[in-house]
Short mmCIF file of C-alpha atoms and ligand atoms in Angstrom, two decimals:
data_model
loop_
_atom_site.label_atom_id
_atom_site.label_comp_id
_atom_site.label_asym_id
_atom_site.label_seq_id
_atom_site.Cartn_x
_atom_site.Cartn_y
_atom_site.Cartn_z
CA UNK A 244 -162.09 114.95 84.67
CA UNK A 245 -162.01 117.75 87.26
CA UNK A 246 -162.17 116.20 90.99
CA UNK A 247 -164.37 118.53 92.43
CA UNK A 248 -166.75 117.53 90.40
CA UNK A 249 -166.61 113.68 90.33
CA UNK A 250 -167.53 111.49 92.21
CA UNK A 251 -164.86 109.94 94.33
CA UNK A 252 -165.95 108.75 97.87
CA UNK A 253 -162.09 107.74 99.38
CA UNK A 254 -162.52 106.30 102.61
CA UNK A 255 -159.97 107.35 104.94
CA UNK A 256 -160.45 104.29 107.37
CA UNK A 257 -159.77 101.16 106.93
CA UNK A 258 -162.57 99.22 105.80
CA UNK A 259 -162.69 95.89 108.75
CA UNK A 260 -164.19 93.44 106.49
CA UNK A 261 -161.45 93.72 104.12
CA UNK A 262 -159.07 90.64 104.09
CA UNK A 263 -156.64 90.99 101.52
CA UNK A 264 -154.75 94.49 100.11
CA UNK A 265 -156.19 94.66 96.75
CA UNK A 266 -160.17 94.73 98.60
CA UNK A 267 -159.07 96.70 101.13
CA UNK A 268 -158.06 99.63 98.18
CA UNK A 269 -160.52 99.00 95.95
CA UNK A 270 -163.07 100.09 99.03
CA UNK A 271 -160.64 102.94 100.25
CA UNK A 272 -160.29 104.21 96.25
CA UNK A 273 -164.18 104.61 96.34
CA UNK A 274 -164.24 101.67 93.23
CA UNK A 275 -167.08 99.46 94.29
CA UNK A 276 -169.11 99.37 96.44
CA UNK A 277 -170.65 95.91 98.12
CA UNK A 278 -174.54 95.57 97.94
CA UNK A 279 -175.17 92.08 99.41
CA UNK A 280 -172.35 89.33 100.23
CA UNK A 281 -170.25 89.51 96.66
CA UNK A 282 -172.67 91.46 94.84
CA UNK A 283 -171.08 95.68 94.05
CA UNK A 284 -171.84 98.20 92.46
CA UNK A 285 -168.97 99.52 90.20
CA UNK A 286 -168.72 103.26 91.29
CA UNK A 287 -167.08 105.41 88.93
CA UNK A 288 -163.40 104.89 89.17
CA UNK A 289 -164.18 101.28 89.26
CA UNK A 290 -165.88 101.26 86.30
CA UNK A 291 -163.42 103.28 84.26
CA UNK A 292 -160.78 100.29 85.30
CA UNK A 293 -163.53 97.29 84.17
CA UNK A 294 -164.40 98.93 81.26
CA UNK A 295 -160.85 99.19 80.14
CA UNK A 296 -160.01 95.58 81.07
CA UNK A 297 -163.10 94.58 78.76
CA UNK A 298 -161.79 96.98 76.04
CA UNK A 299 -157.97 95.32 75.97
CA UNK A 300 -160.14 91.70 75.93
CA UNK A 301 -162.15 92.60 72.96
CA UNK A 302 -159.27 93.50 71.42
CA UNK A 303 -157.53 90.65 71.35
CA UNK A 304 -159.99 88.65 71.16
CA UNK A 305 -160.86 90.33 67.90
CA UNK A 306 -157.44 90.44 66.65
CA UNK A 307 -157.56 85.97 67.27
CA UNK A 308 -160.82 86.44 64.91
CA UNK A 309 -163.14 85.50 67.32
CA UNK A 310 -166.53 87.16 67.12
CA UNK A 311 -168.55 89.22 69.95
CA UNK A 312 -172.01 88.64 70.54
CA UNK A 313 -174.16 89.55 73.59
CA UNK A 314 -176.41 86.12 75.45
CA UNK A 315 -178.51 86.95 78.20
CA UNK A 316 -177.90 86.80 82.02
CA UNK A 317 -181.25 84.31 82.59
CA UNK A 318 -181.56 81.20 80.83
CA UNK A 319 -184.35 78.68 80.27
CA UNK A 320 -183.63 75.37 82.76
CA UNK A 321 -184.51 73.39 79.51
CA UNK A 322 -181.70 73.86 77.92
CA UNK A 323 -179.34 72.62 81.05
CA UNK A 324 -181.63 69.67 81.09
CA UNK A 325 -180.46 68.20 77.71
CA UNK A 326 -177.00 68.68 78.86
CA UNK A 327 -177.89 67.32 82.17
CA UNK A 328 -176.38 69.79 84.12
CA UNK A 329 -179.39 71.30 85.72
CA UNK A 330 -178.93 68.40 88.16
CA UNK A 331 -175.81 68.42 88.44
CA UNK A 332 -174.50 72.11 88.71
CA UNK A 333 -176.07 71.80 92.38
CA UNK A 334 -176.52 75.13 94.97
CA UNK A 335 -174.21 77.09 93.10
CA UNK A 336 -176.90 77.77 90.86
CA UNK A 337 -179.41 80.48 91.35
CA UNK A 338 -182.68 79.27 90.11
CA UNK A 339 -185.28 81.22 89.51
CA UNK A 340 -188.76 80.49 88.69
CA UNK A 341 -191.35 83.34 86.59
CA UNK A 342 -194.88 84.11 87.12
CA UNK A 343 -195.82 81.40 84.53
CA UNK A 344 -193.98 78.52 86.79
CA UNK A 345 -191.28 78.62 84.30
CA UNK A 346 -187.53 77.11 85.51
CA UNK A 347 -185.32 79.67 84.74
CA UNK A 348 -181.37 80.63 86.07
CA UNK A 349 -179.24 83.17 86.09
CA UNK A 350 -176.42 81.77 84.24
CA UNK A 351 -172.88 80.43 85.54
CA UNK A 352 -171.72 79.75 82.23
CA UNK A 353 -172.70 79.53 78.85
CA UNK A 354 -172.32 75.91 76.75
CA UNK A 355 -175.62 75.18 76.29
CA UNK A 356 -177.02 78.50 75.07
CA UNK A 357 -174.21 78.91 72.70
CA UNK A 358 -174.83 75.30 71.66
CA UNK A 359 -178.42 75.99 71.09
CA UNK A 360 -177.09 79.42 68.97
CA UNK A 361 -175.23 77.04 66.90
CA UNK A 362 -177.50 74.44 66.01
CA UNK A 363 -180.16 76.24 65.38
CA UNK A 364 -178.54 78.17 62.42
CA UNK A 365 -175.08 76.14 61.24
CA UNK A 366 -175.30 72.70 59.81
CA UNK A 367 -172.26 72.84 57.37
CA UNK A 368 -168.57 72.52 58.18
CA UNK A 369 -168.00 75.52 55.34
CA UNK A 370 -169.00 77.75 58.28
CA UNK A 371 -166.61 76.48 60.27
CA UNK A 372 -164.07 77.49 61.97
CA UNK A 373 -166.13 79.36 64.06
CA UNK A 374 -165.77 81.17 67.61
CA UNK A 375 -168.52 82.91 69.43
CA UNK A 376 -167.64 84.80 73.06
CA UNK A 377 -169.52 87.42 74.81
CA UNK A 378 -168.43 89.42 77.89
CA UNK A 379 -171.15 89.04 80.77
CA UNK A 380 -172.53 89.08 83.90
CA UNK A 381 -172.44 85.84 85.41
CA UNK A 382 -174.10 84.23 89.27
CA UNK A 383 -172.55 81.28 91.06
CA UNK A 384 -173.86 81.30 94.57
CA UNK A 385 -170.02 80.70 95.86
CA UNK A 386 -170.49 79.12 99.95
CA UNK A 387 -167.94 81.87 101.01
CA UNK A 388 -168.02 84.84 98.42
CA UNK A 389 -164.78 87.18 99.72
CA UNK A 390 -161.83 89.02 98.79
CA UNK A 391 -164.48 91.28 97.21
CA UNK A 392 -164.52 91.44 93.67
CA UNK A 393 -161.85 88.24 93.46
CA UNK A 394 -164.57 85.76 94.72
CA UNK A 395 -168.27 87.75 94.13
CA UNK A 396 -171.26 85.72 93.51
CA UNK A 397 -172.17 87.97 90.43
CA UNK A 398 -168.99 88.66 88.40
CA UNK A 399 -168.17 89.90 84.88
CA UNK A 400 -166.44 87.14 82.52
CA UNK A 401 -165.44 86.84 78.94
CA UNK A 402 -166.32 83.50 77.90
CA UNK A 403 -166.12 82.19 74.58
CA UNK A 404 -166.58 79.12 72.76
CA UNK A 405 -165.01 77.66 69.47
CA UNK A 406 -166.80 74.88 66.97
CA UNK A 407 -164.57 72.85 64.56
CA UNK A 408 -164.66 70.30 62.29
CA UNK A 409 -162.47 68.28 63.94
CA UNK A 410 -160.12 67.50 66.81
CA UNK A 411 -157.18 69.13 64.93
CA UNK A 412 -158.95 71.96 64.41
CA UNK A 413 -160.56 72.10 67.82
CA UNK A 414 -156.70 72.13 69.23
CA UNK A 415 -156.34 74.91 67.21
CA UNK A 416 -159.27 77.06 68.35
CA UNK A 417 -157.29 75.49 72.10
CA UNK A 418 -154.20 77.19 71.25
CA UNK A 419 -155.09 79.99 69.87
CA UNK A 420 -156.93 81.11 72.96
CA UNK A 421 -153.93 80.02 74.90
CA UNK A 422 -151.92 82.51 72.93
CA UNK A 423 -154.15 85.43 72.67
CA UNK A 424 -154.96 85.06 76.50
CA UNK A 425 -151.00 85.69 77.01
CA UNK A 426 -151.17 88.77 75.12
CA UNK A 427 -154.15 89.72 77.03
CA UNK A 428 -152.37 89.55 80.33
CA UNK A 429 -149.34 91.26 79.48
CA UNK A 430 -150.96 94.22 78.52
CA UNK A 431 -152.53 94.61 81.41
CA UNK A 432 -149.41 94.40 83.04
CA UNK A 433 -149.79 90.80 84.86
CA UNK A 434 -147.92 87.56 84.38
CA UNK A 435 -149.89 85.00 84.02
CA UNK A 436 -148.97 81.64 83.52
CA UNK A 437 -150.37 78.93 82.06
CA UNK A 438 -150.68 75.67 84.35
CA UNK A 439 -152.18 72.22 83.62
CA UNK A 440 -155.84 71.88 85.48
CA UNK A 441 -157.80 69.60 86.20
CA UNK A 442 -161.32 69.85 84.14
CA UNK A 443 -164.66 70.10 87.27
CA UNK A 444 -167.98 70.85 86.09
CA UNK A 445 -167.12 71.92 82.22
CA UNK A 446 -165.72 68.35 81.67
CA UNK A 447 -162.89 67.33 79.27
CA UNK A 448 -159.13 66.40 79.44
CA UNK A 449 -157.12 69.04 77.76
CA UNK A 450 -157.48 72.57 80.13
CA UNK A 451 -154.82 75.03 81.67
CA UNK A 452 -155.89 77.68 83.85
CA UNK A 453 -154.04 81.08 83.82
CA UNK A 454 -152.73 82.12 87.52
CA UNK A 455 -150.96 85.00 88.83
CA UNK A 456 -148.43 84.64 91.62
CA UNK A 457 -149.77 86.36 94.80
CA UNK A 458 -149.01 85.32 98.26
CA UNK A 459 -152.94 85.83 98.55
CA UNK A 460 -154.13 83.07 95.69
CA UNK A 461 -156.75 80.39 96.55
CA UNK A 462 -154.66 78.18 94.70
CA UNK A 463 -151.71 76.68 95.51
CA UNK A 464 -148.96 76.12 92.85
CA UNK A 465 -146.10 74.28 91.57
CA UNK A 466 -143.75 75.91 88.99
CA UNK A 467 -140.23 75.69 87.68
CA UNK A 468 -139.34 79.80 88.26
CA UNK A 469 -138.14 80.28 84.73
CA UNK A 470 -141.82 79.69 83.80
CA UNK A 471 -142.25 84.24 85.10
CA UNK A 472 -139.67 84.91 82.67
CA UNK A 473 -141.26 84.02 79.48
CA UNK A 474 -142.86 87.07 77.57
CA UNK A 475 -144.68 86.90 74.84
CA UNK A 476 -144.14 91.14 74.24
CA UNK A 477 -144.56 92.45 70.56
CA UNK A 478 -144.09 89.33 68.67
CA UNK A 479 -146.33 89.07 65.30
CA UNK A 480 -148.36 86.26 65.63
CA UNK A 481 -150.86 84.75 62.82
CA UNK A 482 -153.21 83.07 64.70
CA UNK A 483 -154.50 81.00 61.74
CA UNK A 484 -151.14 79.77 61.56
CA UNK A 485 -151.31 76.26 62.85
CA UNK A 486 -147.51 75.42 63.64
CA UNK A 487 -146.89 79.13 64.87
CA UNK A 488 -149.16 79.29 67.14
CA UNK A 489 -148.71 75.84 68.45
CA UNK A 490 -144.99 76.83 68.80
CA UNK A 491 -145.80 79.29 71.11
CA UNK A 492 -148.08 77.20 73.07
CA UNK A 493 -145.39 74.82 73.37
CA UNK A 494 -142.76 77.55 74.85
CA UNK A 495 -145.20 78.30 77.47
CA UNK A 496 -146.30 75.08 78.65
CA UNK A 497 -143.01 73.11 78.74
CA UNK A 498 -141.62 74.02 82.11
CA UNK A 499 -143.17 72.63 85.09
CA UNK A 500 -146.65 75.07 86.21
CA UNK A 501 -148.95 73.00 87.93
CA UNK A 502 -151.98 73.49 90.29
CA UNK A 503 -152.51 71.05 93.01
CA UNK A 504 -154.97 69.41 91.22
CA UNK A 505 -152.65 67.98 88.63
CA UNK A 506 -149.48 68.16 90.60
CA UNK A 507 -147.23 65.01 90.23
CA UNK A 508 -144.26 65.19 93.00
CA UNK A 509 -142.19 62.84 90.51
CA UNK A 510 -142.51 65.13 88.03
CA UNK A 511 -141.74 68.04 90.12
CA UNK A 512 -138.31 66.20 91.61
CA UNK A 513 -137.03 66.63 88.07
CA UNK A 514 -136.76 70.39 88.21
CA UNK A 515 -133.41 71.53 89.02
CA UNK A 516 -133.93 72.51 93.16
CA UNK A 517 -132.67 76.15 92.42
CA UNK A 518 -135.31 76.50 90.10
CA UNK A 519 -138.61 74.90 91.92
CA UNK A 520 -140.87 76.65 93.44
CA UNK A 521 -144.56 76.44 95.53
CA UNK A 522 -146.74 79.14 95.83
CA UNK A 523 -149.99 80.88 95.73
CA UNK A 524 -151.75 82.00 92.51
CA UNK A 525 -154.71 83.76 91.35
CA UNK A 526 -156.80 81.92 88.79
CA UNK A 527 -157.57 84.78 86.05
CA UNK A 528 -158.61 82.57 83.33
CA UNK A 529 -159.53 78.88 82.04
CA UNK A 530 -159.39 76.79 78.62
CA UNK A 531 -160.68 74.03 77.95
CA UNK A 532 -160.72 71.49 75.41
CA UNK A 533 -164.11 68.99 75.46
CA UNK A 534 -164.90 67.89 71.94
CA UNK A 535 -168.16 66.59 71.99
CA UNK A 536 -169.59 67.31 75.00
CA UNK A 537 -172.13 69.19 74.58
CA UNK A 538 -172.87 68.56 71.08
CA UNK A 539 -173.65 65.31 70.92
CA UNK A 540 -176.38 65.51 74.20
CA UNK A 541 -177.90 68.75 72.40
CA UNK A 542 -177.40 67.51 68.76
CA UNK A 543 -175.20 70.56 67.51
CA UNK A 544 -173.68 68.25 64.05
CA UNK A 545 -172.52 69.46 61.11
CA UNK A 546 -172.31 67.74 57.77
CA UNK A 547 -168.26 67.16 56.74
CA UNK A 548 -166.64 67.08 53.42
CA UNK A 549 -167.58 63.38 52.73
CA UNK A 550 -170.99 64.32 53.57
CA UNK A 551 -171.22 62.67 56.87
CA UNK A 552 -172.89 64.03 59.84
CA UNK A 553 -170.71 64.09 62.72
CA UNK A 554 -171.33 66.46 66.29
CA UNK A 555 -169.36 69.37 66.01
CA UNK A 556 -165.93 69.80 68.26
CA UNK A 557 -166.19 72.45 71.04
CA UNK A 558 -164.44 74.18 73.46
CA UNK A 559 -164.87 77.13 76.21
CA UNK A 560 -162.33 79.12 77.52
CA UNK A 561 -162.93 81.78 80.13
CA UNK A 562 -161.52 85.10 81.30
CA UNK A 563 -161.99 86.66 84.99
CA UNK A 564 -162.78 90.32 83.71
CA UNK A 565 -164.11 91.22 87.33
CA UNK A 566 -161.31 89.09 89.17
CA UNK A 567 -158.81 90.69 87.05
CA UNK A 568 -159.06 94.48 89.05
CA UNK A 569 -158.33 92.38 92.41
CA UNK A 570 -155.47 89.97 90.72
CA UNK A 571 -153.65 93.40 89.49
CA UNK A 572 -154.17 95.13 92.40
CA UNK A 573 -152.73 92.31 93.98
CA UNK A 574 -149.63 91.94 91.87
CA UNK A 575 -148.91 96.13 91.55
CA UNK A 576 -149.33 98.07 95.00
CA UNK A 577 -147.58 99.30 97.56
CA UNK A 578 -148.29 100.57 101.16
CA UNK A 579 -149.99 103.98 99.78
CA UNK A 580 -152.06 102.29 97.50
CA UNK A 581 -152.69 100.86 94.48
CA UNK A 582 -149.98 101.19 91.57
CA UNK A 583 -152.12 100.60 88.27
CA UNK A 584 -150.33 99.47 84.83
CA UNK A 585 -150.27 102.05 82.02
CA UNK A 586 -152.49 99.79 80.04
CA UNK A 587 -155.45 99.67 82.51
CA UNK A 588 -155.35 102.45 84.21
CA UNK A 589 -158.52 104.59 84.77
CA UNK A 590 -156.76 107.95 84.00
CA UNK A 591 -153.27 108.31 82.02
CA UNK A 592 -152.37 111.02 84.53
CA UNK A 593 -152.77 113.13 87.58
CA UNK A 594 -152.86 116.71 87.76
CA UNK A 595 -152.11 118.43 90.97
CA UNK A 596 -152.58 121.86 91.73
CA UNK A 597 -150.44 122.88 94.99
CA UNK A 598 -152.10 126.21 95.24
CA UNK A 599 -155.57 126.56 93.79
CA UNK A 600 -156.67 129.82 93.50
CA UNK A 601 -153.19 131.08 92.44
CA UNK A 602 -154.27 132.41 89.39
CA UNK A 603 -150.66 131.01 87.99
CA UNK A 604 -151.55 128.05 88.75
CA UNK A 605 -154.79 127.81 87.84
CA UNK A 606 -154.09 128.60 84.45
CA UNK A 607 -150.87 126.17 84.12
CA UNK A 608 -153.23 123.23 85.09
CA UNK A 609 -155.86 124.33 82.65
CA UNK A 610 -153.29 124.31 80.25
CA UNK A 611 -151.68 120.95 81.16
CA UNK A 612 -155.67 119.62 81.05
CA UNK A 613 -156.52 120.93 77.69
CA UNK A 614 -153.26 120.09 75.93
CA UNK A 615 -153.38 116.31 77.18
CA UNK A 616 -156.81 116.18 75.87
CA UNK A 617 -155.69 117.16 72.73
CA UNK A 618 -153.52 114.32 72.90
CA UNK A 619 -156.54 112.20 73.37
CA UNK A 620 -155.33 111.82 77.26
CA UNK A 621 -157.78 112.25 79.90
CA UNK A 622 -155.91 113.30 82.84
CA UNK A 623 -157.77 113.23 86.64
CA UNK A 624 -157.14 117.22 87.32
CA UNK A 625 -157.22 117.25 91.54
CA UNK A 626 -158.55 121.24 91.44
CA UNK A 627 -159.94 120.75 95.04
CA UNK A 628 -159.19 123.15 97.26
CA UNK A 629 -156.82 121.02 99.82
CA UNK A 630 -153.87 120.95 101.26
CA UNK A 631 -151.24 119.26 98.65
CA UNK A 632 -150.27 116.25 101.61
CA UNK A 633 -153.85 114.91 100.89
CA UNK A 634 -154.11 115.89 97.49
CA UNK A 635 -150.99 113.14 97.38
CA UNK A 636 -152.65 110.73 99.13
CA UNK A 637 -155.27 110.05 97.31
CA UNK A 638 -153.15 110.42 94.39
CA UNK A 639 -150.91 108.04 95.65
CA UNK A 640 -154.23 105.61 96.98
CA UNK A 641 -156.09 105.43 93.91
CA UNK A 642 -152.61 104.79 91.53
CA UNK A 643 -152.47 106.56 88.62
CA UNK A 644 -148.82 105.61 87.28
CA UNK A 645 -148.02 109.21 86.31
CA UNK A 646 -148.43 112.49 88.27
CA UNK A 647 -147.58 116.25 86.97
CA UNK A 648 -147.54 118.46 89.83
CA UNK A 649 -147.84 122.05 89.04
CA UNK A 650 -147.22 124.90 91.95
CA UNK A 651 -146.04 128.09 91.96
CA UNK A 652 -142.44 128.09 93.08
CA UNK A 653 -142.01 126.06 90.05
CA UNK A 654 -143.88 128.01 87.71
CA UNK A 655 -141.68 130.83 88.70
CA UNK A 656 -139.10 128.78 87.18
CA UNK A 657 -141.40 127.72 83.79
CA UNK A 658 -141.19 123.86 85.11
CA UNK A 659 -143.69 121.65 86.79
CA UNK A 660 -143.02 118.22 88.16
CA UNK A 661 -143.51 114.47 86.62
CA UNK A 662 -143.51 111.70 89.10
CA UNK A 663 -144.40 108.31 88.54
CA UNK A 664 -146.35 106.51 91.01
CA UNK A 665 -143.86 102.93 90.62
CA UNK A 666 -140.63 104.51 91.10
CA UNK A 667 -141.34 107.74 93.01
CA UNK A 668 -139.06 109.54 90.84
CA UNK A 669 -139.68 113.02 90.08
CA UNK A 670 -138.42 115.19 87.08
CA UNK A 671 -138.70 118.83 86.56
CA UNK A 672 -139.57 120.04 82.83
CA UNK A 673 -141.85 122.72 80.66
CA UNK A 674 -145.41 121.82 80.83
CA UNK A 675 -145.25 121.59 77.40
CA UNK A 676 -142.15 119.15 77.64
CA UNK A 677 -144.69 117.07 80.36
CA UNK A 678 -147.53 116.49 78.03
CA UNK A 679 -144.68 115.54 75.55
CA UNK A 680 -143.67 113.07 78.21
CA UNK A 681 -146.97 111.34 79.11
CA UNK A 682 -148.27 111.20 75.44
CA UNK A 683 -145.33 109.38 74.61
CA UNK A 684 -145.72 106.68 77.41
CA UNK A 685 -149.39 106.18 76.20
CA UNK A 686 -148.50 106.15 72.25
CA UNK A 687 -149.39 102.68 72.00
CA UNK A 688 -151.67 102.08 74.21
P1 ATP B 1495 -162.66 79.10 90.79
O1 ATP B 1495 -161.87 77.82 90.76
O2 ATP B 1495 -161.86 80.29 91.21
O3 ATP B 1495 -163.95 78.95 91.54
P2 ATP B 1495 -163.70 78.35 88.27
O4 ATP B 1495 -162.61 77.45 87.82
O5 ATP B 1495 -164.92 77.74 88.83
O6 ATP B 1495 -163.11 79.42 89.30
P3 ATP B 1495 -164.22 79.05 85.51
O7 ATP B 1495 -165.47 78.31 85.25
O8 ATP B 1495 -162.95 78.53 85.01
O9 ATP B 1495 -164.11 79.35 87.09
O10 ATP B 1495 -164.47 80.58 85.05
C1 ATP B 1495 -163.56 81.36 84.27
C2 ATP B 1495 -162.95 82.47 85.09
O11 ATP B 1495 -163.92 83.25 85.77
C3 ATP B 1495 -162.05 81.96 86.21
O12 ATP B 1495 -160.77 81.65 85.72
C4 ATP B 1495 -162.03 83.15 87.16
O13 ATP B 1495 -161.03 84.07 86.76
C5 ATP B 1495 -163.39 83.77 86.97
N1 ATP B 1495 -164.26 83.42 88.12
C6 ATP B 1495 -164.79 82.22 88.43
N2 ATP B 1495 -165.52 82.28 89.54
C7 ATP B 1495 -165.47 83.57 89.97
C8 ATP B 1495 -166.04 84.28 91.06
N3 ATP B 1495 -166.81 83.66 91.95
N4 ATP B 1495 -165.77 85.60 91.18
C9 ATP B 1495 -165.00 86.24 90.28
N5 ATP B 1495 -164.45 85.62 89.22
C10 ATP B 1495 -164.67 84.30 89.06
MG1 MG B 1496 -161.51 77.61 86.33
#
């Protein structure tokens, strides 16, 4: 993508109504913008960055062997009156009513429409396992929407929903999301760990929500500090292996991580002093565990082996795709901007020409541009006609982890420059040695 003709509206102010860092950048980086109180549009660079959280969540959701499918944003009241949760869910819901006096809502969640999926076409526990999870748009009239895209009113999720046989196998379908939600994270760069929650409006006993330590978290957190050194990295992992995956789960969840919901202080004394630690997190995800929930008030059953009709097992488990830009902005900045993760960034790579116009130069980006693309790399080519101090800063404002800087002087020389946005640290080298460079960082992406 060539600047000059994008569409890239940096801000050089501060924006006032901006609380917290990762807000304040998203506004400055032109990413969203805010249409009514946590409602944005998701201008281009923005979008690039969603769209490639969503990608790395199919992904691994796919690779669990969980299946995509696509509900809609407005739902029938009906259906939340079998559950009895149109009552309950209270002004967080937007209701909505059509031209024919029909209740409708703009969905919060999704349990009963993926319970009325299911029992309306499976009946037999040969289809079974089964898990169902969509990525979409969801409205919860929050009292104080803020932080911008960390607490909107309309925000992008990934929720998905497993249906078992059983318990056993429902703790399964638990785990497994436990496990594939750890892989998630990590390749977008975050830490997230998993800490026992308490349950709210889904309902059930067995849930862990996913937080990432940030001094600017709603959520306040207890946590034995060996907890941010666990890494799940390149592992192999079968997920219909039963005891592996539980294995894992157990790694994970045996040091002390606890919200203040479920926070025990007795508990807590146990942890060696060195090692304990309260804090703030981010909440980028949920699982729970309900059983029959749902099932049994919307009568979802299946028949078993033996023949018996019991109401399936179910679960939901939940991913902040929107919340997730803010949460990694949050973890990976400094005070020039934001400092995005190979595996979520919008572009692999900057381009900056020092001297446009110089027809050296010119042609050495050009170059650089066409031989990353080659390499499948899209790079952000700045070919505005600036002075290179702000062609930096907006480098250095909207993040891109890897920079190749290409003047003149250096040209003279046959090198241009690779910098990279974490460190700072700059390297001279062929262009042809550069795009070596960058296409090796992004090989596995
Ligand atoms: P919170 O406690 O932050 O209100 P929640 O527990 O009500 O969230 P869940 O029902 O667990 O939310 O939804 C799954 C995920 O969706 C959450 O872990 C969070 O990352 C994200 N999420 C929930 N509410 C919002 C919101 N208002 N804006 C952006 N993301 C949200
Ligand atoms: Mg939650």
């Amino acid at each position: 993508m060539r600047l000059s003709r994008y569409f890239l509206p940096v801000l050089k102010e501060n924006p006032a109504e901006a609380q917290i860092v990762s807000h304040r950048y998203m506004l400055r980086a032109g990413m969203i913008k805010q249409q009514a109180a946590g409602i944005y549009s998701w201008l281009p660079l923005g979008f690039r960055v969603l769209r490639r959280i969503e990608e790395i969540v199919h992904q691994e959701q796919v690779r669990a062997g969980h299946i995509p499918l696509l509900m809609p944003t407005l739902q029938p009241a009906d259906l939340w009156r079998e559950s009895g949760r149109y009552d309950d869910y209270g002004e967080e819901m937007l209701r909505i009513r059509d031209r024919h006096g029909r209740d409708m809502l703009y969905g919060p969640t999704n349990e009963e429409m993926i319970t009325d999926i299911f029992r309306s076409h499976v009946s037999s526990y040969k289809d079974l396992p089964l898990t169902l999870y969509h990525i979409q748009w969801k409205f919860r009239d929050e009292v104080r929407p803020r932080f911008g895209v960390m607490r909107g009113r309309e925000f992008l999720m990934k929720d998905g929903y497993n249906f078992d046989v059983d318990r056993d196998a429902a703790l399964h379908a638990y785990n497994r999301h436990m496990v594939s939600y750890l892989r998630t994270y990590e390749r977008m760069g975050l830490t997230a760990i998993p800490m026992r929650a308490a349950s709210g409006p889904i309902g059930g006993d067995n849930t862990h929500e996913f937080l990432v330590l940030a001094q600017t978290g709603e959520s306040e957190v207890f946590y034995d500090d060996r907890v941010t050194g666990l890494k799940l990295g390149a592992r192999d992992i079968d997920y219909d292996d039963r005891d592996q995956v539980a294995k894992v789960c157990e790694e994970f969840t045996t040091l002390y991580a606890r919200t203040d919901e479920t926070h025990d202080e007795a508990v807590f004394d146990q942890v060696p002093e060195a090692h304990r630690k309260v804090g703030r997190g981010i909440e980028v995800g949920q699982i729970f565990y309900f059983g029959t929930k749902y099932s049994e008030a919307m009568g979802a059953t299946v028949v078993t082996k033996d023949g018996s009709r019991v109401p399936v097992e179910m679960g939901s488990h939940g991913i902040g795709v929107s919340r997730l830009l803010g949460a990694i902005i949050e973890a990976s900045h400094d005070d020039k901007g934001i400092i995005w993760p190979e595996g979520v960034t919008p572009f692999p790579v900057g381009i900056v020409n020092l001297k446009q116009g110089d027809g050296a130069a010119d042609a050495a980006c050009e170059g650089l541009y066409k031989a990353l693309r080659a390499q499948g790399l899209e790079a952000l080519y700045d070919d505005r006609d600036e002075r290179a101090g702000a062609k930096f800063a907006t480098m250095d404002l909207i993040g891109l982890p890897w920079r190749i800087t290409v003047g003149p002087r250096g040209l003279a020389n046959g090198v241009v420059e690779v910098t990279s946005r974490r460190t700072g640290d700059s390297e001279e080298m062929s262009p042809e040695a550069a795009v070596a460079r960058i296409a090796q960082i992004y090989a596995g992406r």
